[in-house]
CSV table of C-alpha atoms and ligand atoms in Angstrom, one decimal:
chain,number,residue,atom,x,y,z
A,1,UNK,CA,27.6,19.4,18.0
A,2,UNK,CA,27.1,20.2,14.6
A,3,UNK,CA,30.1,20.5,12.5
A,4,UNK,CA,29.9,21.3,8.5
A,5,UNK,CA,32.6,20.1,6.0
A,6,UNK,CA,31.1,20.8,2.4
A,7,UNK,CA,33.4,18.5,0.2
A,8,UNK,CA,32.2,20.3,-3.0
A,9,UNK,CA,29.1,22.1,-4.3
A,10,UNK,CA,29.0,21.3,-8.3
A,11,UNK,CA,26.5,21.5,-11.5
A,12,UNK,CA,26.0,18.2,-13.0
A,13,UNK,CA,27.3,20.2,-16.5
A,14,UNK,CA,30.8,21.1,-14.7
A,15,UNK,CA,31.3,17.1,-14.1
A,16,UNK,CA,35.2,16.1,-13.4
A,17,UNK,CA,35.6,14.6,-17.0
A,18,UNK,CA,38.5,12.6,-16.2
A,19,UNK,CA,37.3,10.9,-12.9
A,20,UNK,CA,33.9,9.4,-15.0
A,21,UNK,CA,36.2,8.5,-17.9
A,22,UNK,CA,38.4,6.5,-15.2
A,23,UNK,CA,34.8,5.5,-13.9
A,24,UNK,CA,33.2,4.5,-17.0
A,25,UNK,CA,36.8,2.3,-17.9
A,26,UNK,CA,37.2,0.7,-14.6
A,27,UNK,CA,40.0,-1.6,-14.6
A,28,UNK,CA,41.2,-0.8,-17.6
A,29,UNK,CA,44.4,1.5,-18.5
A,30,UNK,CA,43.6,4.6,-20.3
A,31,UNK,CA,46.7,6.9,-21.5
A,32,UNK,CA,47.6,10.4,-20.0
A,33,UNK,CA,47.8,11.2,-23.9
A,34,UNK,CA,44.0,9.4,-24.3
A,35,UNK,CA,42.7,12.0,-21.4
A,36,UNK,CA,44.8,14.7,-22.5
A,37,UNK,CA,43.0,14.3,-26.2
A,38,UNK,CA,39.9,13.3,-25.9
A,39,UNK,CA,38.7,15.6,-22.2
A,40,UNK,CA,41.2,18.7,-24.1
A,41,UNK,CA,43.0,19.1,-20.7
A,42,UNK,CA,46.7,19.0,-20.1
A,43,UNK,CA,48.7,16.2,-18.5
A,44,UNK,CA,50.1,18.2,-15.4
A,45,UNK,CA,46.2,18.9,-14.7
A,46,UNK,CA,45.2,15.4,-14.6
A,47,UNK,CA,48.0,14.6,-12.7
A,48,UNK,CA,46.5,17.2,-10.0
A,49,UNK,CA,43.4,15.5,-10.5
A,50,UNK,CA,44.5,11.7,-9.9
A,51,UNK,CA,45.8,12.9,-6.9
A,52,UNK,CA,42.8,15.0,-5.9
A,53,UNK,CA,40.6,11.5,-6.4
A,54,UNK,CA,43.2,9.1,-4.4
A,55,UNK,CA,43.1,11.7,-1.3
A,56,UNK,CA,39.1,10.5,-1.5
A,57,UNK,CA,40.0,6.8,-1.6
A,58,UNK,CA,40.1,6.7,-5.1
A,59,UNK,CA,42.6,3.6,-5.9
A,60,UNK,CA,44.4,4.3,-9.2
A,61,UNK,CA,47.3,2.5,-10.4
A,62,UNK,CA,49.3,5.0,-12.9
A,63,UNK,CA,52.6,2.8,-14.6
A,64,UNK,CA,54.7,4.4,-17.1
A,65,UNK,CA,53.6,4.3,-20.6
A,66,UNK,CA,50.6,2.2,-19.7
A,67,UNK,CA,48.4,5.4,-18.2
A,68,UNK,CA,46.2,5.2,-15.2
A,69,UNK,CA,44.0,2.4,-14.0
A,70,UNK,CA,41.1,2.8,-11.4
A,71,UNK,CA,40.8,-0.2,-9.5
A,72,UNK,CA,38.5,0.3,-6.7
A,73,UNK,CA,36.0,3.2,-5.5
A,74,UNK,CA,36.1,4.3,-2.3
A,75,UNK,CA,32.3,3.9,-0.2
A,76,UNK,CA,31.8,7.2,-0.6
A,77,UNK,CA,28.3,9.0,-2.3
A,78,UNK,CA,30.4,11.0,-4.8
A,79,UNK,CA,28.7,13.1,-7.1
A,80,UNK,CA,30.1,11.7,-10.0
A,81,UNK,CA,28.9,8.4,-8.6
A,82,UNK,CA,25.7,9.8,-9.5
A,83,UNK,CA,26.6,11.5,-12.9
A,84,UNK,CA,27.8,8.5,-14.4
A,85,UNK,CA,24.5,7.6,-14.8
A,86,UNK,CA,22.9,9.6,-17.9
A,87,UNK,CA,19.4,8.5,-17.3
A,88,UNK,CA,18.8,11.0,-14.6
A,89,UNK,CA,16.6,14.2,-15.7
A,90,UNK,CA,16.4,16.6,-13.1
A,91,UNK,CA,17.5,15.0,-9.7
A,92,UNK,CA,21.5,16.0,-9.0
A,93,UNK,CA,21.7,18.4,-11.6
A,94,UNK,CA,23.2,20.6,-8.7
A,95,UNK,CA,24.7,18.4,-6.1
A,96,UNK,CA,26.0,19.7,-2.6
A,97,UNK,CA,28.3,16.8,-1.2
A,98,UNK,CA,29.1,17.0,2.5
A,99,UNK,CA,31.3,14.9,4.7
A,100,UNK,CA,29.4,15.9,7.6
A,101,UNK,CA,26.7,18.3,8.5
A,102,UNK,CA,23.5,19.4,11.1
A,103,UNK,CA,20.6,18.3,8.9
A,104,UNK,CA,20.2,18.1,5.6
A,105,UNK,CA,16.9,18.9,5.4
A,106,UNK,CA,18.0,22.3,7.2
A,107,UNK,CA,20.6,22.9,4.6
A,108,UNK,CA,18.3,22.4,1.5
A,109,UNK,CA,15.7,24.7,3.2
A,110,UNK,CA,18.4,27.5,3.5
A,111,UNK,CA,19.9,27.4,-0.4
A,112,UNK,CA,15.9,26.9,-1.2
A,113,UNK,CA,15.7,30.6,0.2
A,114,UNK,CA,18.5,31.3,-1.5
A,115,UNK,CA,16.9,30.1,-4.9
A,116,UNK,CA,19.3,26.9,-5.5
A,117,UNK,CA,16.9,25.1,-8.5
A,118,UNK,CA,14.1,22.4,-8.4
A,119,UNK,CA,16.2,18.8,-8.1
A,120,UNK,CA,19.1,20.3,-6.0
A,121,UNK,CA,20.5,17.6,-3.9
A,122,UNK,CA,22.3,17.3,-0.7
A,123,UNK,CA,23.9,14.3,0.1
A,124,UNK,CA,26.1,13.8,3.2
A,125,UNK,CA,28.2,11.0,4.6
A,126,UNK,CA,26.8,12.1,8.3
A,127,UNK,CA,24.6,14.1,10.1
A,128,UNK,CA,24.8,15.3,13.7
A,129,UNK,CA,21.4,16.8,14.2
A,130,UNK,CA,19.5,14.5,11.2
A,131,UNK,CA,15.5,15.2,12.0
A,132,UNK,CA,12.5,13.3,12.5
A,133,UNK,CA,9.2,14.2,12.6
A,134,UNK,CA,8.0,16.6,15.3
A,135,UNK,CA,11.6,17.6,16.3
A,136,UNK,CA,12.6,13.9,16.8
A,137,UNK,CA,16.0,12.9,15.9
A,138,UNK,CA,17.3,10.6,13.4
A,139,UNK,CA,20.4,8.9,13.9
A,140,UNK,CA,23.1,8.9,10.8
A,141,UNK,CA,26.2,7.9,11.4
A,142,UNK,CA,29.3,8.4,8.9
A,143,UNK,CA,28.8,6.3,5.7
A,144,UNK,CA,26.4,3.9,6.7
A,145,UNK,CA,23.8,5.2,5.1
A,146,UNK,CA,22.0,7.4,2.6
A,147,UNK,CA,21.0,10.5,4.3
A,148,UNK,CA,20.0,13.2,1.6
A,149,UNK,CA,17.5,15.9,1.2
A,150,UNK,CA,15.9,16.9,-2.2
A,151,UNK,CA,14.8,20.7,-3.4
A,152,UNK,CA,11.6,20.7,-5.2
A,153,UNK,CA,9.5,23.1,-6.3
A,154,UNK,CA,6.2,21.8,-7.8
A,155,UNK,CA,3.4,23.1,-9.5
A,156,UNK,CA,1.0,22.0,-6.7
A,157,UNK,CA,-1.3,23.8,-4.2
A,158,UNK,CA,0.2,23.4,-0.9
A,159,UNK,CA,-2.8,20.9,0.6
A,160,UNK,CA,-1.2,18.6,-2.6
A,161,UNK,CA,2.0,18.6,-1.0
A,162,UNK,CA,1.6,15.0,0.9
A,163,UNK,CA,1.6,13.6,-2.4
A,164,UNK,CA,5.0,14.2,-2.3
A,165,UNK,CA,5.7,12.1,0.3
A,166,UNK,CA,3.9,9.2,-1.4
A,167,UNK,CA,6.1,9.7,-4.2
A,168,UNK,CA,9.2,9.2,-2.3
A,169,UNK,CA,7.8,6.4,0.0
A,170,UNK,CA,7.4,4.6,-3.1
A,171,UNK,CA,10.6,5.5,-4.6
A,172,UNK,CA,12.4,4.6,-1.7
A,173,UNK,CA,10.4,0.7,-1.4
A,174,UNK,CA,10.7,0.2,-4.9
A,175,UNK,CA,14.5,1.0,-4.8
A,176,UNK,CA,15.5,-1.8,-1.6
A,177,UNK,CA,12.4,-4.2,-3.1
A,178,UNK,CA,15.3,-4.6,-5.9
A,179,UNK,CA,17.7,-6.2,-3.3
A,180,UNK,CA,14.8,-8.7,-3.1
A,181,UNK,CA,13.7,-7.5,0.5
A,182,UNK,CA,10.5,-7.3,1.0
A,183,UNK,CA,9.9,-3.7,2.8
A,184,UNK,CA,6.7,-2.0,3.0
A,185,UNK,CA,5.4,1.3,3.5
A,186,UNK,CA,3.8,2.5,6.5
A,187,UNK,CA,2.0,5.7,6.5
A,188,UNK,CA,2.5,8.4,6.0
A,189,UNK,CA,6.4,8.1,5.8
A,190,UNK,CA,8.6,5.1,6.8
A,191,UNK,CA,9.8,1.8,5.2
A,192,UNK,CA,9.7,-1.3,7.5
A,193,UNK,CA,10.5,-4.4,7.1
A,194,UNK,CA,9.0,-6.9,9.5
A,195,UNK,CA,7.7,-4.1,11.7
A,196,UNK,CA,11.1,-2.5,12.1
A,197,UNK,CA,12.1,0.8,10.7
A,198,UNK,CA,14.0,0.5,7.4
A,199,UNK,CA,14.2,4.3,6.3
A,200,UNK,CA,12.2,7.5,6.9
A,201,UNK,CA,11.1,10.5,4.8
A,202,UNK,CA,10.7,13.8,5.8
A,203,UNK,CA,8.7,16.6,3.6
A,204,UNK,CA,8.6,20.2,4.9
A,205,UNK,CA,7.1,22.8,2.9
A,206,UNK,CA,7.1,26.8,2.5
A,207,UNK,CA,3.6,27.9,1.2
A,208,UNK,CA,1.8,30.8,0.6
A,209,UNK,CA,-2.1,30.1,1.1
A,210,UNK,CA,-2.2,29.2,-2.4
A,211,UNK,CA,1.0,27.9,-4.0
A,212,UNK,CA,4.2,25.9,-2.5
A,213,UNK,CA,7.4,28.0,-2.3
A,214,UNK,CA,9.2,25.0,-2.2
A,215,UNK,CA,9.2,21.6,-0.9
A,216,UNK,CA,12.2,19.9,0.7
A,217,UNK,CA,12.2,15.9,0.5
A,218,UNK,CA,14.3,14.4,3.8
A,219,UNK,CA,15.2,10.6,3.3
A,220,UNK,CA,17.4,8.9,5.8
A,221,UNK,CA,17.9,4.8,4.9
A,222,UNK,CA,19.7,2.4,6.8
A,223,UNK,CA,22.0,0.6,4.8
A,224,UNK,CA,25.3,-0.4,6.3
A,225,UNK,CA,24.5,-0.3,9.7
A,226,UNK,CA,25.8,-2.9,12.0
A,227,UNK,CA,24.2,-2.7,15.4
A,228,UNK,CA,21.7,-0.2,16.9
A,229,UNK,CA,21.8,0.9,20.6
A,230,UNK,CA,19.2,1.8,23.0
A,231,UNK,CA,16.1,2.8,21.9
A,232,UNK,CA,16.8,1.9,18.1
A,233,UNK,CA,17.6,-1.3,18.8
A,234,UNK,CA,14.5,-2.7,19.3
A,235,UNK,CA,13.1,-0.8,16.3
A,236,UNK,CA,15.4,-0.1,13.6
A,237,UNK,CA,17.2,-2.6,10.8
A,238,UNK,CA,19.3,-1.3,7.8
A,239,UNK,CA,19.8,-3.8,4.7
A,240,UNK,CA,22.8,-5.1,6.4
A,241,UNK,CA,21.2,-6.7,9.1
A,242,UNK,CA,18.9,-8.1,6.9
A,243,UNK,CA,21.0,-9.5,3.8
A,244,UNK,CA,23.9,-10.2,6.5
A,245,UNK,CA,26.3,-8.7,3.9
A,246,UNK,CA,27.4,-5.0,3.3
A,247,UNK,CA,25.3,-3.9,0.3
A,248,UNK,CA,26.5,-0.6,-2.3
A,249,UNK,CA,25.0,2.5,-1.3
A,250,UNK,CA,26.1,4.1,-4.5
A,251,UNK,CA,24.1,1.2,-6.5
A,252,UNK,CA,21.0,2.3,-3.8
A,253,UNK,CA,20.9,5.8,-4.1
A,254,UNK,CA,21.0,5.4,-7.8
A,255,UNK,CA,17.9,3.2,-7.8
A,256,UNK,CA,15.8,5.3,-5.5
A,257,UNK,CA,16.8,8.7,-7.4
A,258,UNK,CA,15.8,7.3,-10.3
A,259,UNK,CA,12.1,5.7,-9.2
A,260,UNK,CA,11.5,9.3,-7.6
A,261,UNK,CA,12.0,11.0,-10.7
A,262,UNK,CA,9.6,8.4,-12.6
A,263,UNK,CA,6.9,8.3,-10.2
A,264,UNK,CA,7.4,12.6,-10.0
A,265,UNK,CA,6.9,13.0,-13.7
A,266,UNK,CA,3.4,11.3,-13.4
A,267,UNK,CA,2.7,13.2,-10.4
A,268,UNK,CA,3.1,16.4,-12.5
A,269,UNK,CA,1.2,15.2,-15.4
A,270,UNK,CA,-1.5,14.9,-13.5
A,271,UNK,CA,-1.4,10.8,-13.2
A,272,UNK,CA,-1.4,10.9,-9.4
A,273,UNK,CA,-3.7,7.7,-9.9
A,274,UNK,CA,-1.0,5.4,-10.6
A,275,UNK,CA,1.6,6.7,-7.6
A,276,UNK,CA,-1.4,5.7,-5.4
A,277,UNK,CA,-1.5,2.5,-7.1
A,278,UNK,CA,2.0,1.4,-6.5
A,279,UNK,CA,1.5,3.0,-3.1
A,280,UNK,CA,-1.1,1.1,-2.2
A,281,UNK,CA,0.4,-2.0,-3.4
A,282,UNK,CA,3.6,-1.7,-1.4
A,283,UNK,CA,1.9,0.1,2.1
A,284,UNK,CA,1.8,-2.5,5.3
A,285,UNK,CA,-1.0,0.3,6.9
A,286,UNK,CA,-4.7,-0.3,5.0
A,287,UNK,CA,-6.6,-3.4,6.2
A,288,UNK,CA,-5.2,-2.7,9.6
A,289,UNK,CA,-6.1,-2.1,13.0
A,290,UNK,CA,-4.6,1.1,14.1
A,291,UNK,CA,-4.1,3.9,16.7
A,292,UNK,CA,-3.3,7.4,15.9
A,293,UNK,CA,-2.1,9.7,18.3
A,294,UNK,CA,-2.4,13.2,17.1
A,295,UNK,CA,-1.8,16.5,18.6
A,296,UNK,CA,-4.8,17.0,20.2
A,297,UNK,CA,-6.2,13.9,20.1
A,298,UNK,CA,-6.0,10.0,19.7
A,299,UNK,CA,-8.1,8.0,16.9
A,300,UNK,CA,-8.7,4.1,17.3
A,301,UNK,CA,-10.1,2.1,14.2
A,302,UNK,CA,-9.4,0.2,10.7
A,303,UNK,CA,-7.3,2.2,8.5
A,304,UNK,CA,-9.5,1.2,5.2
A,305,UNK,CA,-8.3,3.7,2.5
A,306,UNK,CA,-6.2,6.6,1.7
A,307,UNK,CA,-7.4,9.2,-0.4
A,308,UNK,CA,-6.6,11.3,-3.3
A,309,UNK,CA,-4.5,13.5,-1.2
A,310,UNK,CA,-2.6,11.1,0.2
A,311,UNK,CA,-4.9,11.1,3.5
A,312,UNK,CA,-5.2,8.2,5.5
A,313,UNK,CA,-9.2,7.1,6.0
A,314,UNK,CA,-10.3,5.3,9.5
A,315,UNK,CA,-13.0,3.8,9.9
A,316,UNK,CA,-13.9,4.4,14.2
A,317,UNK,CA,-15.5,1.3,15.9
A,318,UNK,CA,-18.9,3.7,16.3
A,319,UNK,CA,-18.7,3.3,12.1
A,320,UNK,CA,-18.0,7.1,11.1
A,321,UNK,CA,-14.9,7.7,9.3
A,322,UNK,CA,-12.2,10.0,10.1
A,323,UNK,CA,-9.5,11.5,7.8
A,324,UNK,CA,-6.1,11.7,9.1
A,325,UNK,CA,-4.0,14.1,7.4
A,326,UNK,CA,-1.0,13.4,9.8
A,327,UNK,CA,0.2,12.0,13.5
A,328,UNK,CA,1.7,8.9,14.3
A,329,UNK,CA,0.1,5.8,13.7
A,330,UNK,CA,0.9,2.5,15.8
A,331,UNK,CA,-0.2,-0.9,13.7
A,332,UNK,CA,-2.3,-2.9,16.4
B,1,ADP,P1,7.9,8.2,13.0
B,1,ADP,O1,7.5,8.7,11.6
B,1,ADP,O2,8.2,6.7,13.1
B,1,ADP,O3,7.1,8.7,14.1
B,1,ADP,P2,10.0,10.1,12.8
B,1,ADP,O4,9.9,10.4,11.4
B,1,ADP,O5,9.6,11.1,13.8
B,1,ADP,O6,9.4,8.7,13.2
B,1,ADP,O7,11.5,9.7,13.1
B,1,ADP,C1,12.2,9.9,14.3
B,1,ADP,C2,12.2,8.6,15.2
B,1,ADP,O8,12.7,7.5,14.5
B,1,ADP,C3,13.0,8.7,16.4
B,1,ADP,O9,12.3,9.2,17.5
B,1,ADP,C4,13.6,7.3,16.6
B,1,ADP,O10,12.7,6.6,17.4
B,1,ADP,C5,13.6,6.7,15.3
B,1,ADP,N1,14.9,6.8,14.6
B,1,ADP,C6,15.9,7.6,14.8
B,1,ADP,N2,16.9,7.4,14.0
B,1,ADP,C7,16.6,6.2,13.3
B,1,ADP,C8,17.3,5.4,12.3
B,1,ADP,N3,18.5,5.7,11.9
B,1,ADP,N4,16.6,4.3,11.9
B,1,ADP,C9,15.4,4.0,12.4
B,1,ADP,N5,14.7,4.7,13.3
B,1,ADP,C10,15.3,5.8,13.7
């Protein structure tokens, strides 16, 4: 079934003042009078407002002559979550925030067409057809963990578009590696950790023979994700499972938006050399033994390289060397 409930579509520059004031004084008691002043709005609208935010879980004490107070967020990937956080360039300026919907990478490939800017985000809590490679499915179950798609549109030919996905396999290890787990990158697009599926990305792209349209960036992590059934069970984890506590998305999505936007920028200055650096320092895939399983055919070998594309190189047991520009690739 796929069901859509768009929670709100919103231009980082048309920010709800008031909740990242509450935000950015957590536990602390800040006057109507204080908001009124200093956001030039008047009382009865934040009083629509406070109630707006503790509909979303929002906890907010508000006592008489003291003001309001927020004491607790909800687990929810908020946009102003995000804008709260100046450092951010590019990524969120536009966010669209959904409670539930098909596929995000569907979404962003529609309001792509429809000319929505390079950095657009869509976030949502759930998705009831999330996608795989190759028409697979990938499971996203409400809040438990970061399913979002990005909207970019690079200056890059279109057989440069895999770097893309290097960039965001990065981002994405770099980001848990902060918990102090030790994930790794397989090629071309998951995370593991001890062999078992962490997170997965997802790049589509609309070319013309010479220049990208646009490229959407899927990334589905597991993070709060207590138990896995059939199939998954034997081959998924989420950070959960492996720090045995509930860990912030919020504090997650934060980390990897911002690693994708540094390891983007050197992407477009031309300093591709150092994303295949860090890539090649975090990947679990070169050195190994490993069988690919393409669409027309299957390749054994040693994965011994990628190149500057973002290809994987194996070496065959006869000693010629094939380049693998995608398929799925089981480590031996
Ligand atoms: P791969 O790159 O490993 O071939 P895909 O990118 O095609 O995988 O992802 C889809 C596959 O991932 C599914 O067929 C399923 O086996 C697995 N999968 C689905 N949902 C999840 C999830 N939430 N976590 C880990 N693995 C998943």
């Amino acid at each position: 079934m796929e069901e859509e409930i768009l929670i709100k579509a919103q231009d980082k520059k048309n920010k709800n003042e008031i909740l990242l004031y509450l935000l950015n004084n957590k536990g602390k008691y800040v006057s109507g009078e204080e908001l009124s002043e200093k956001l030039n709005v008047t009382r009865t609208a934040i009083w629509k407002h406070i109630n707006g935010f503790k509909k979303l879980g929002y906890e907010i004490d508000s006592v008489p002559r003291l003001g309001y107070c927020l004491k607790s967020s909800p687990d929810i990937l908020y946009p102003e979550e995000i804008w709260k956080d100046e450092e951010l360039k590019f990524l969120g300026n536009k966010i669209y925030y959904y409670e539930s919907i098909g596929s995000t990478n569907e979404k962003a490939k529609i309001l792509a067409i429809n000319g929505e800017p390079h950095g657009t985000l869509i976030l949502s809590e759930k998705q009831t057809m999330g996608k795989g490679r190759m028409g697979r499915k990938w499971e996203s179950p409400k809040n438990e963990g970061i399913w979002l798609s990005i909207i970019l549109r690079p200056n890059l030919s279109p057989e440069e578009a895999p770097k893309i996905t290097l960039v965001a396999a990065v981002a994405c290890a770099r980001a848990i590696r902060k918990l102090g787990i030790n994930c790794a990158i397989k090629w071309p697009n998951d995370i593991l950790y001890e062999e078992k599926k962490l997170a997965g990305i997802l790049t589509e792209i609309s070319a013309e023979i010479d220049r990208i349209n646009h490229v959407i960036v899927g990334v589905g992590i597991n993070v709060n994700t207590k138990k896995f059934t059939g199939e998954l069970e034997s081959i998924a984890t989420s950070l959960y499972l492996i720090k045995e506590e509930p860990v912030d998305r919020k504090k997650i999505l934060i980390d990897f938006l911002k690693e994708f936007e540094y390891f983007y920028s050197k992407l477009e200055k031309g300093n591709f050399q150092d994303v295949l650096k860090e890539w090649k320092a975090l990947n679990c895939t070169i050195g190994r033994n490993v069988k690919i399983i393409g669409k027309t055919k299957e390749i054994e070998g040693i994965a011994f390289d990628i190149d500057g594309f973002g290809a994987l190189l194996i070496r065959k047991n006869d000693g010629s060397v094939e380049r693998i520009l995608s398929g799925d690739v089981s480590l031996r």
